[in-house]
Coordinates of N, CA and C in Angstrom, one line a residue:
X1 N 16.1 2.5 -1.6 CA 15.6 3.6 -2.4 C 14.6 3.1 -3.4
X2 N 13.7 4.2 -3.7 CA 12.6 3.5 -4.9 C 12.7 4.9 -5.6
X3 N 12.8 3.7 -7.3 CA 12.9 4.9 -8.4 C 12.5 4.2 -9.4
X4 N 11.7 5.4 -10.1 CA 11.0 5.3 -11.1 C 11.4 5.9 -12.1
X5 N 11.3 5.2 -13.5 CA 12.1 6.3 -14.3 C 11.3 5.7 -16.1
X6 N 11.2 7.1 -16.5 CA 10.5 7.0 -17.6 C 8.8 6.2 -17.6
X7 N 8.0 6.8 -16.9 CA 7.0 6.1 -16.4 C 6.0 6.6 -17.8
X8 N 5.1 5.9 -18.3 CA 3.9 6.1 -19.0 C 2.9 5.4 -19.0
X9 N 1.5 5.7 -18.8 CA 0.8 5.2 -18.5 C -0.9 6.1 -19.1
X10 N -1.3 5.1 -20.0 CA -2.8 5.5 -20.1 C -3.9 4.1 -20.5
X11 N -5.2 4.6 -20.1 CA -6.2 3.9 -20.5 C -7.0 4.3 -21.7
X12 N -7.0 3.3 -22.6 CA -7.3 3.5 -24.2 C -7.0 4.9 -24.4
X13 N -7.3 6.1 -24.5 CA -6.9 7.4 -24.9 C -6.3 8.2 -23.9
X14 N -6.7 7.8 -22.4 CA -6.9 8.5 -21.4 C -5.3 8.0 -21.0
X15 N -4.6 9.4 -21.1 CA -3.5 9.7 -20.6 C -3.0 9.8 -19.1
X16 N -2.7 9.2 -18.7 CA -3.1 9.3 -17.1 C -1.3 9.6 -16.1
X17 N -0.5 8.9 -16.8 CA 0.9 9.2 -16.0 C 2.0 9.5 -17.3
X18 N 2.8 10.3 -16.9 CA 3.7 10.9 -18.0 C 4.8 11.5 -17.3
X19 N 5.8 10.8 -16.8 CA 6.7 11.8 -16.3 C 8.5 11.1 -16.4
X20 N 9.4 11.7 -16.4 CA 10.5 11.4 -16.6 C 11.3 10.4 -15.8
X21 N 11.3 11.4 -14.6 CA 12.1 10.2 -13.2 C 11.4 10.7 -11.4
X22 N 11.1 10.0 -10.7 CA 10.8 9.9 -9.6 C 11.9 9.1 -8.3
X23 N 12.5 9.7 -7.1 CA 12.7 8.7 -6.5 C 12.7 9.3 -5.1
X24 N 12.3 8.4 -4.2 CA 12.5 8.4 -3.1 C 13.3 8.0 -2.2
X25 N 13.7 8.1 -0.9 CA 14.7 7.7 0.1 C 14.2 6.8 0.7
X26 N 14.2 5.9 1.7 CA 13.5 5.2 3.0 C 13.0 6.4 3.7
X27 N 11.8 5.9 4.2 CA 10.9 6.9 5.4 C 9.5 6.5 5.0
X28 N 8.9 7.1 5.0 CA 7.2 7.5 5.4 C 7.1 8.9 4.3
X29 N 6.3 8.5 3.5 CA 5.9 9.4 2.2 C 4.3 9.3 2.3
X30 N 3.9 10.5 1.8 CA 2.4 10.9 1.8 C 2.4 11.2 0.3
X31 N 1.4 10.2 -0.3 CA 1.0 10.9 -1.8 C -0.3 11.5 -1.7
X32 N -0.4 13.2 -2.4 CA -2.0 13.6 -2.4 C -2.3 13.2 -3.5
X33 N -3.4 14.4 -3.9 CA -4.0 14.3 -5.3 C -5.2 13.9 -5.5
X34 N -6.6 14.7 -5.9 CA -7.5 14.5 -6.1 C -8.1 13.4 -6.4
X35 N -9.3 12.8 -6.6 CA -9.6 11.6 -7.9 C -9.5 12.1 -9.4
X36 N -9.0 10.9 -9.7 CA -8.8 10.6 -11.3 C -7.4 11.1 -11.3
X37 N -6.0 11.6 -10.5 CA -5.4 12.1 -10.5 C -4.3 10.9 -11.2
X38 N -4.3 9.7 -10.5 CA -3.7 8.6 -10.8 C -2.8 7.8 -9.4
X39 N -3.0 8.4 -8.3 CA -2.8 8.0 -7.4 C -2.7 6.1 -6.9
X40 N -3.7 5.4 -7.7 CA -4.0 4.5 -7.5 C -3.1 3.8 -8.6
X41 N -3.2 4.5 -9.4 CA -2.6 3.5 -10.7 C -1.2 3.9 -10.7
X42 N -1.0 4.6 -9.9 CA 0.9 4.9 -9.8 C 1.0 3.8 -8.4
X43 N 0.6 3.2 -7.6 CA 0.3 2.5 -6.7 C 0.6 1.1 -7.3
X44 N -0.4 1.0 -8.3 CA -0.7 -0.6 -9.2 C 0.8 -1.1 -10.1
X45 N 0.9 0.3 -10.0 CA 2.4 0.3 -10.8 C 3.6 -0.1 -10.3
X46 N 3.4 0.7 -9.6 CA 4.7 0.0 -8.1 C 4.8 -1.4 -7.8
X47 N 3.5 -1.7 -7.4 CA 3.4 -3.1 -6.8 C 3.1 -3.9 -7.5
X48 N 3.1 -3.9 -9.3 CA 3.6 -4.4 -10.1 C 2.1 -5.5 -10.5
X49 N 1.0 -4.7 -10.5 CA -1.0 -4.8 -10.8 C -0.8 -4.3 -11.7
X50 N -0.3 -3.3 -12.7 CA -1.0 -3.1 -14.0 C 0.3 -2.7 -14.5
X51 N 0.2 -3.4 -15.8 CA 1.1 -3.1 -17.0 C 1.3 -1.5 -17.2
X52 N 2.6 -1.3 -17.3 CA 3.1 0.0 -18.1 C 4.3 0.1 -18.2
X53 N 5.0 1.5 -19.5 CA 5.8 1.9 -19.7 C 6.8 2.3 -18.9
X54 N 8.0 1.5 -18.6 CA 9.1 2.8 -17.5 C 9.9 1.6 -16.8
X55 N 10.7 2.0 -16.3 CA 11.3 1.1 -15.3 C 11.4 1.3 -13.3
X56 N 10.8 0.4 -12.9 CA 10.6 0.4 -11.5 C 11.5 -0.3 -10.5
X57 N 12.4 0.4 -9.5 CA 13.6 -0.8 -8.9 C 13.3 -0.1 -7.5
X58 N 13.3 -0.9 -6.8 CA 14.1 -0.4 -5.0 C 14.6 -1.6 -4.7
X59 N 15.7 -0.5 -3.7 CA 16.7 -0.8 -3.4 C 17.7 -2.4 -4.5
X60 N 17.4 -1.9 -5.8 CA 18.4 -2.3 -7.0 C 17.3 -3.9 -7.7
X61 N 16.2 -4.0 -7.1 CA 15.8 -5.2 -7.6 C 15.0 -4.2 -8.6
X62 N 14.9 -4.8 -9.8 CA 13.6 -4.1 -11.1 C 12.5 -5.5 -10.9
X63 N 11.4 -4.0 -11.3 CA 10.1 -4.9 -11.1 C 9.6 -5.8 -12.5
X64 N 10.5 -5.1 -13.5 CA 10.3 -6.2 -14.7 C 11.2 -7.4 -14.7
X65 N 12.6 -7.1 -14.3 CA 13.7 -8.0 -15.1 C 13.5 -8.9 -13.5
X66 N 13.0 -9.0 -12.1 CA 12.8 -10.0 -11.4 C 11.7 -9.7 -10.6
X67 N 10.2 -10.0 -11.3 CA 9.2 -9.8 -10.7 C 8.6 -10.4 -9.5
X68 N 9.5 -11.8 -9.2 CA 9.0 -12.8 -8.1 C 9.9 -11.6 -6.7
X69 N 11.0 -11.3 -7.4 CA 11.6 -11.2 -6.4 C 11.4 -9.7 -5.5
X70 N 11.0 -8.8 -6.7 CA 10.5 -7.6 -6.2 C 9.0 -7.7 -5.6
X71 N 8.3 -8.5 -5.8 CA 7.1 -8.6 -5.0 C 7.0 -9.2 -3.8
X72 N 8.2 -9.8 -3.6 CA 8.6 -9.8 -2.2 C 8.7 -9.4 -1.2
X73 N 9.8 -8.4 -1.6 CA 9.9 -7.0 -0.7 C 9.0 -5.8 -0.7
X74 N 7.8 -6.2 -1.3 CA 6.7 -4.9 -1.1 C 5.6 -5.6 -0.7
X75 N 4.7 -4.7 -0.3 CA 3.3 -5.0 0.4 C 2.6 -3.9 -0.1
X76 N 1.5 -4.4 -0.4 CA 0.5 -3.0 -1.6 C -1.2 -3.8 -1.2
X77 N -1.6 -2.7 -0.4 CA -3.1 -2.5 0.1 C -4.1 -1.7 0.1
X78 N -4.8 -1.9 -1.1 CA -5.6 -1.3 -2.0 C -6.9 -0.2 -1.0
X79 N -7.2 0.5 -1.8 CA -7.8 1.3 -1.2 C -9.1 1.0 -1.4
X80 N -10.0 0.2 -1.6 CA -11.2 -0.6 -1.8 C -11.2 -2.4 -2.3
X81 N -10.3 -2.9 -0.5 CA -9.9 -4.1 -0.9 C -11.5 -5.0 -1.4
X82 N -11.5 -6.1 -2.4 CA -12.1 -6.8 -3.0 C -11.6 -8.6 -2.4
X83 N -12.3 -9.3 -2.1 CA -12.0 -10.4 -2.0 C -13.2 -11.5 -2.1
X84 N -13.1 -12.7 -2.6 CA -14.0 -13.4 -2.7 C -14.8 -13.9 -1.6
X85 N -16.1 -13.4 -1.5 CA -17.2 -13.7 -0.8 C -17.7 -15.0 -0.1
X86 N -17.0 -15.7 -0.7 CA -17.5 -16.8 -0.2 C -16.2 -17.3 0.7
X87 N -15.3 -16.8 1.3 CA -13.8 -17.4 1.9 C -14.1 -16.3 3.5
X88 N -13.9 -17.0 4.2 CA -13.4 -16.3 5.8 C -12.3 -15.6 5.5
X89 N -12.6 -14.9 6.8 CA -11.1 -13.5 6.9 C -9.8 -14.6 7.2
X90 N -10.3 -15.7 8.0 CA -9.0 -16.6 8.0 C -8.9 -17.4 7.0
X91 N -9.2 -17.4 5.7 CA -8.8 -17.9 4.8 C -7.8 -17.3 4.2
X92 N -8.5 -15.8 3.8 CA -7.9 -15.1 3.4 C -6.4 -14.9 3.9
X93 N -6.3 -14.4 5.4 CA -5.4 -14.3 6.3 C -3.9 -15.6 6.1
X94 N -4.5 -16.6 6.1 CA -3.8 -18.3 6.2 C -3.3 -18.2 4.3
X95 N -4.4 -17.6 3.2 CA -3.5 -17.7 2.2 C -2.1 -16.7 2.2
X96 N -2.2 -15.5 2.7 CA -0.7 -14.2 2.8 C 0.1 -15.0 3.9
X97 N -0.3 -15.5 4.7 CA 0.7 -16.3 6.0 C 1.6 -16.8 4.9
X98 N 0.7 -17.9 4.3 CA 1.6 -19.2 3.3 C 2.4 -18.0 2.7
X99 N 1.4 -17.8 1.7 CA 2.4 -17.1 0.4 C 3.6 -16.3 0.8
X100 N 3.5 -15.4 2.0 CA 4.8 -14.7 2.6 C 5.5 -15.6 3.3
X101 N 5.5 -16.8 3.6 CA 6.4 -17.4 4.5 C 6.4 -17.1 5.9
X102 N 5.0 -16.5 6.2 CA 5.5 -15.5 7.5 C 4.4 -17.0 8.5
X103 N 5.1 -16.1 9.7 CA 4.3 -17.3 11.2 C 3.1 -16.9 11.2
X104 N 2.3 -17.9 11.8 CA 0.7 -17.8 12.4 C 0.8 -16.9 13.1
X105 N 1.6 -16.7 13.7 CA 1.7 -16.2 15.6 C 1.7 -14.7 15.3
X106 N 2.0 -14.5 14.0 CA 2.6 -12.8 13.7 C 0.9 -12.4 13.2
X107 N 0.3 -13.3 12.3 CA -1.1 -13.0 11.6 C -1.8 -13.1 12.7
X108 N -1.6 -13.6 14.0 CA -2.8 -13.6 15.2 C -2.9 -12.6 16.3
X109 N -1.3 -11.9 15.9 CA -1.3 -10.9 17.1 C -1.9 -9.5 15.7
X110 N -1.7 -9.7 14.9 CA -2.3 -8.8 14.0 C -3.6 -8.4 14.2
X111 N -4.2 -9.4 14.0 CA -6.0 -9.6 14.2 C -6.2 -9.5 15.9
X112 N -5.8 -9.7 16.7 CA -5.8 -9.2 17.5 C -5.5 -7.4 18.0
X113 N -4.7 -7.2 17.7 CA -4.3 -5.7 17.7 C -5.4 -4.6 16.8
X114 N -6.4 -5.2 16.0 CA -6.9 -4.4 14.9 C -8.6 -5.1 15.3
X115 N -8.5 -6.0 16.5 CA -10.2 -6.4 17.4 C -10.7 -6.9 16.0
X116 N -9.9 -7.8 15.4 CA -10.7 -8.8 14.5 C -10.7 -10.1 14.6
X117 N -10.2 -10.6 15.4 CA -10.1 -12.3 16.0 C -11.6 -12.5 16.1
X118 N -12.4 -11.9 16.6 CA -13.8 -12.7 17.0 C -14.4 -12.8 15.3
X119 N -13.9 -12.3 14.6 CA -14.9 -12.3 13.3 C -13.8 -13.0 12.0
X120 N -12.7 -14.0 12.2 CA -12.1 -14.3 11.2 C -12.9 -15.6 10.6
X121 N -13.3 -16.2 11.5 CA -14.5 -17.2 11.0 C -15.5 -17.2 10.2
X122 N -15.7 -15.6 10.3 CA -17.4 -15.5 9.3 C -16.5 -15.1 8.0
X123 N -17.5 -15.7 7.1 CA -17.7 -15.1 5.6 C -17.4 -13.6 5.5
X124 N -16.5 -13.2 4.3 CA -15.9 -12.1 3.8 C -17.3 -11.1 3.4
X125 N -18.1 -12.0 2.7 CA -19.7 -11.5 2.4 C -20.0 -10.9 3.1
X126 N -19.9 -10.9 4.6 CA -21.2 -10.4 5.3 C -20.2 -9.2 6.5
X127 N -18.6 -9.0 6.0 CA -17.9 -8.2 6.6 C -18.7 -6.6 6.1
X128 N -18.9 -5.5 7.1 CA -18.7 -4.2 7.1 C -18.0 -3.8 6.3
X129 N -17.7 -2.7 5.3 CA -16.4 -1.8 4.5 C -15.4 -1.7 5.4
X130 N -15.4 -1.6 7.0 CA -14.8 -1.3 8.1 C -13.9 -2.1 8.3
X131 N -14.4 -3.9 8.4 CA -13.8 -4.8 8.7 C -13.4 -5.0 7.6
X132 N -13.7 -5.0 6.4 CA -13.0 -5.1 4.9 C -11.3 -4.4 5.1
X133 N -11.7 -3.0 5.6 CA -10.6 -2.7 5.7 C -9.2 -3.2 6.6
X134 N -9.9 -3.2 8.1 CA -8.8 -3.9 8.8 C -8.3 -5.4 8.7
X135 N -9.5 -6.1 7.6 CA -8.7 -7.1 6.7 C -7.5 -7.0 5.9
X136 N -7.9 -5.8 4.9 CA -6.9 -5.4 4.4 C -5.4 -5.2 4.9
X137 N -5.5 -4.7 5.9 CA -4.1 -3.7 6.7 C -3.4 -5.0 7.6
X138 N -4.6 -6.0 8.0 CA -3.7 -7.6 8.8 C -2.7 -7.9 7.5
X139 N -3.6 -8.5 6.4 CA -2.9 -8.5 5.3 C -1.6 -8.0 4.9
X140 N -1.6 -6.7 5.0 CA -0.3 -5.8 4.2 C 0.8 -6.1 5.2
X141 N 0.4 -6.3 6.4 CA 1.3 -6.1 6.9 C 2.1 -7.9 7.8
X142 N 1.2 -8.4 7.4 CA 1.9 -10.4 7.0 C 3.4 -10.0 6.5
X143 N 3.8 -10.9 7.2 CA 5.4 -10.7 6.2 C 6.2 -9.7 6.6
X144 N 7.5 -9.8 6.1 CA 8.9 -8.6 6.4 C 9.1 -8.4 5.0
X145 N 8.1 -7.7 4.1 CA 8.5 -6.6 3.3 C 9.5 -5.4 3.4
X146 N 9.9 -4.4 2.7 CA 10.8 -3.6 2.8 C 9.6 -1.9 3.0
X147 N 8.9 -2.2 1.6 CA 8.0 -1.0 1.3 C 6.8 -1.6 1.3
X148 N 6.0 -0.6 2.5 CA 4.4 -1.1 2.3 C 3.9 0.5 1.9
X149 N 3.3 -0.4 1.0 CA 2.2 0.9 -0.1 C 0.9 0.4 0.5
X150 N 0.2 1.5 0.8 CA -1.1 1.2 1.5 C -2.1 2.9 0.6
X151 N -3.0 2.7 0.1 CA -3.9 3.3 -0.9 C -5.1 3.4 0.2
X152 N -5.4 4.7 0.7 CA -6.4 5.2 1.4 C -6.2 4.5 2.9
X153 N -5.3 4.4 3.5 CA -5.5 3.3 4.5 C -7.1 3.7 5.6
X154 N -6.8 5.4 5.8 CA -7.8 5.4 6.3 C -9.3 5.5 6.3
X155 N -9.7 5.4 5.2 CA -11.1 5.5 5.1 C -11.9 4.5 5.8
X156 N -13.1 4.5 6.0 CA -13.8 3.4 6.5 C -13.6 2.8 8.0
X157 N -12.3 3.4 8.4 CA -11.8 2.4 9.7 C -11.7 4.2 10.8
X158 N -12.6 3.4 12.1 CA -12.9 4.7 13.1 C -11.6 4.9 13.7
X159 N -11.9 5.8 14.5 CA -10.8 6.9 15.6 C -9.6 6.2 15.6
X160 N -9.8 5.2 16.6 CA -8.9 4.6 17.4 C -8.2 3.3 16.6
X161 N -8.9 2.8 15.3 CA -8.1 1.8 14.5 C -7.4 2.9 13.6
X162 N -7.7 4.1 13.4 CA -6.8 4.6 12.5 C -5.4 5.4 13.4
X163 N -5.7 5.4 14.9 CA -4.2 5.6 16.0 C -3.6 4.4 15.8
X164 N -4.4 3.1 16.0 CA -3.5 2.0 15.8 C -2.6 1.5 14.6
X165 N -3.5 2.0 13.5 CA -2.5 1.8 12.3 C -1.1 3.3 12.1
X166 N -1.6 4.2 12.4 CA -0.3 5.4 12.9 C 0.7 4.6 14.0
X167 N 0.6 3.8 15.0 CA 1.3 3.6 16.2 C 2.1 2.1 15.3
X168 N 1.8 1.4 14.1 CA 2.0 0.3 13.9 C 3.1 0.7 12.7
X169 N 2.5 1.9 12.0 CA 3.5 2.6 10.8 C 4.9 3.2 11.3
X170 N 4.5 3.7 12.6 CA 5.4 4.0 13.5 C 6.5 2.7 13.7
X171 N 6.1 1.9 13.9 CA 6.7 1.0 14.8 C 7.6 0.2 13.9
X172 N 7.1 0.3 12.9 CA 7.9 -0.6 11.3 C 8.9 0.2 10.9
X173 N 8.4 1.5 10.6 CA 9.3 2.9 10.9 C 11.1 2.7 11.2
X174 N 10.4 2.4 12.5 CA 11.6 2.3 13.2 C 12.5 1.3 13.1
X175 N 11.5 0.2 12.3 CA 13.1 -1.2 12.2 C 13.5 -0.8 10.5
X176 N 13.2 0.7 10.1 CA 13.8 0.5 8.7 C 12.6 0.2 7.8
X177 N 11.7 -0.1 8.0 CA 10.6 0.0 6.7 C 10.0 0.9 6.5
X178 N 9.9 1.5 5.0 CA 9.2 2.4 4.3 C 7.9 2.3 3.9
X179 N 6.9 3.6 3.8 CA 5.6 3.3 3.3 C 5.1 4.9 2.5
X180 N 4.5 3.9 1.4 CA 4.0 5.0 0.7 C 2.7 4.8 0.8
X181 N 2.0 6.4 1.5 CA 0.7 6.4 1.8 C -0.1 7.4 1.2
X182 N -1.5 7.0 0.4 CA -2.5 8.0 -0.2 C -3.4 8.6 1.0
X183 N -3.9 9.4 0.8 CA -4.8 9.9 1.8 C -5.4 11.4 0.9
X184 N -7.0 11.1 1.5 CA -7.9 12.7 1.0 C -7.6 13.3 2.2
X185 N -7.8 12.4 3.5 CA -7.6 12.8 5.1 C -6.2 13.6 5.2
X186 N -6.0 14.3 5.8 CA -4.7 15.0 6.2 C -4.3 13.9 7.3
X187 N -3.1 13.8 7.1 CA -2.2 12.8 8.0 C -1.8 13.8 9.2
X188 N -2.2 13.3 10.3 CA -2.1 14.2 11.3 C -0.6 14.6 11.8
X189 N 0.2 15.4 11.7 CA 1.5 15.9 11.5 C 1.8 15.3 13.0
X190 N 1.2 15.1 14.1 CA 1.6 15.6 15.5 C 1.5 13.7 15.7
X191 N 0.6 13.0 14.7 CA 1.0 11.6 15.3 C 1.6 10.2 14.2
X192 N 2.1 11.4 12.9 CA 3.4 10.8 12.2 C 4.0 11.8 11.6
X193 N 5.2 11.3 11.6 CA 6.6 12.1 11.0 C 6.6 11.8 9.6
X194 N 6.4 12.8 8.7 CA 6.7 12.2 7.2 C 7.9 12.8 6.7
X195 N 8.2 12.3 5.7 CA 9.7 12.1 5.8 C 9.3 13.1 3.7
X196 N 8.2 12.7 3.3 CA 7.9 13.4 2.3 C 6.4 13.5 1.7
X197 N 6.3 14.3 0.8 CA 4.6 15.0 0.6 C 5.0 15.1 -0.7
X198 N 3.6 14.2 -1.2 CA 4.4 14.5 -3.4 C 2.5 14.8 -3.7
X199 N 2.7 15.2 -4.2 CA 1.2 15.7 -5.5 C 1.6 15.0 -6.7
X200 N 0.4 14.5 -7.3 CA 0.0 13.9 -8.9 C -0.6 15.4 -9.2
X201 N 0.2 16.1 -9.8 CA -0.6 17.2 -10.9 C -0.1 16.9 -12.3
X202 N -1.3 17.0 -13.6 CA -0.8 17.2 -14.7 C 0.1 16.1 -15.3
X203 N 0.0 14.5 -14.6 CA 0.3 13.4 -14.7 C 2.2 13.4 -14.3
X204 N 2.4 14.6 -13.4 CA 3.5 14.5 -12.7 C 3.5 14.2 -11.5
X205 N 4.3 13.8 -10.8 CA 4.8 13.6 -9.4 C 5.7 14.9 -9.3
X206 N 4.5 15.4 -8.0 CA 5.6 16.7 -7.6 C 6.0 17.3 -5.7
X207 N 7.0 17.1 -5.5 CA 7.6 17.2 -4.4 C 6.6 18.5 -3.6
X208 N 6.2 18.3 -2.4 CA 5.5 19.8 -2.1 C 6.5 20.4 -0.9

């Protein structure tokens, strides 16, 4: 379970999250909510990117009182991933291998699955927003996290990589992993099961 409680959150004046308690079950969650809503920065919060007020735990670890150990069990994949220009996608790739502990063999059938093997050699610089993305999503998904938060997963990435990322959400799904997912895109009801639908109105989290 992930729960949030007593959350606050603004930039210099700008009030942006204010709400009492939030919590979720295990499953597949859809967060809406316009821009500027705070979608991203209730995201940053979770996965433990930006300072704020409140207390954050799933399944009983807190993200302040053991932050090595909570950032373990989550995976958090930004919705306009950034990475340094001058490093290969298999750099990139080879640092989340390390740092998660996880095998080569898992990061290769990844890049494979998402038709990015022929391009892990080139420079991050000269990647498409496209390939930026299915950078991103090899990434998130390195490792046996508990909860993957994924922020826009589908923008930028065509038809058939965004079936493959549905058939892959699916498939984690099934061994027990959770994901909380933003989207402007409607999540197509008929090729995932969501388990819940929350809106950011008025710096709340609200069940729909």
């Amino acid at each position: 379970m992930l729960s949030l409680n007593h959350i606050y959150k603004k930039y210099g004046s700008n009030e942006v999250l204010n709400f009492r308690e939030w919590k979720i079950d295990p499953g597949i969650h859809w967060l809406k909510g316009g821009n500027g809503t705070g979608k991203s920065t209730l995201f940053r919060i979770i996965s433990g990117q930006t300072p704020f007020k409140g207390e954050v735990e799933l399944n009983g670890v807190n993200l302040k009182k053991e932050p090595v150990k909570f950032r373990s069990i989550i995976s958090f994949a930004e919705a306009e991933p950034q990475y340094p220009l001058f490093i290969t996608g298999q750099e990139q790739i080879d640092f989340y291998t390390e740092t998660r502990n996880a095998k080569a063999s898992q990061a290769a059938n990844l890049a494979d699955y998402f038709e990015m093997s022929a391009f892990l050699n080139q420079k991050v610089g000269g990647y498409s927003s496209g390939m930026l993305k299915k950078l991103s999503l090899i990434c998130a998904f390195i490792g046996n996290p508990v909860l993957y938060i994924l922020d826009e997963p589908l923008i930028t990435i065509d038809i058939a990589s965004a079936d493959k990322l549905y058939q892959l959400i699916k498939a984690q799904a099934a061994q027990g992993k959770s994901f909380l997912l933003s989207s402007h895109q409607e999540v197509s009801a008929d090729k995932l099961k969501l388990d819940g639908v929350f809106n950011i109105y008025d710096k709340q989290v609200i069940r729909l």
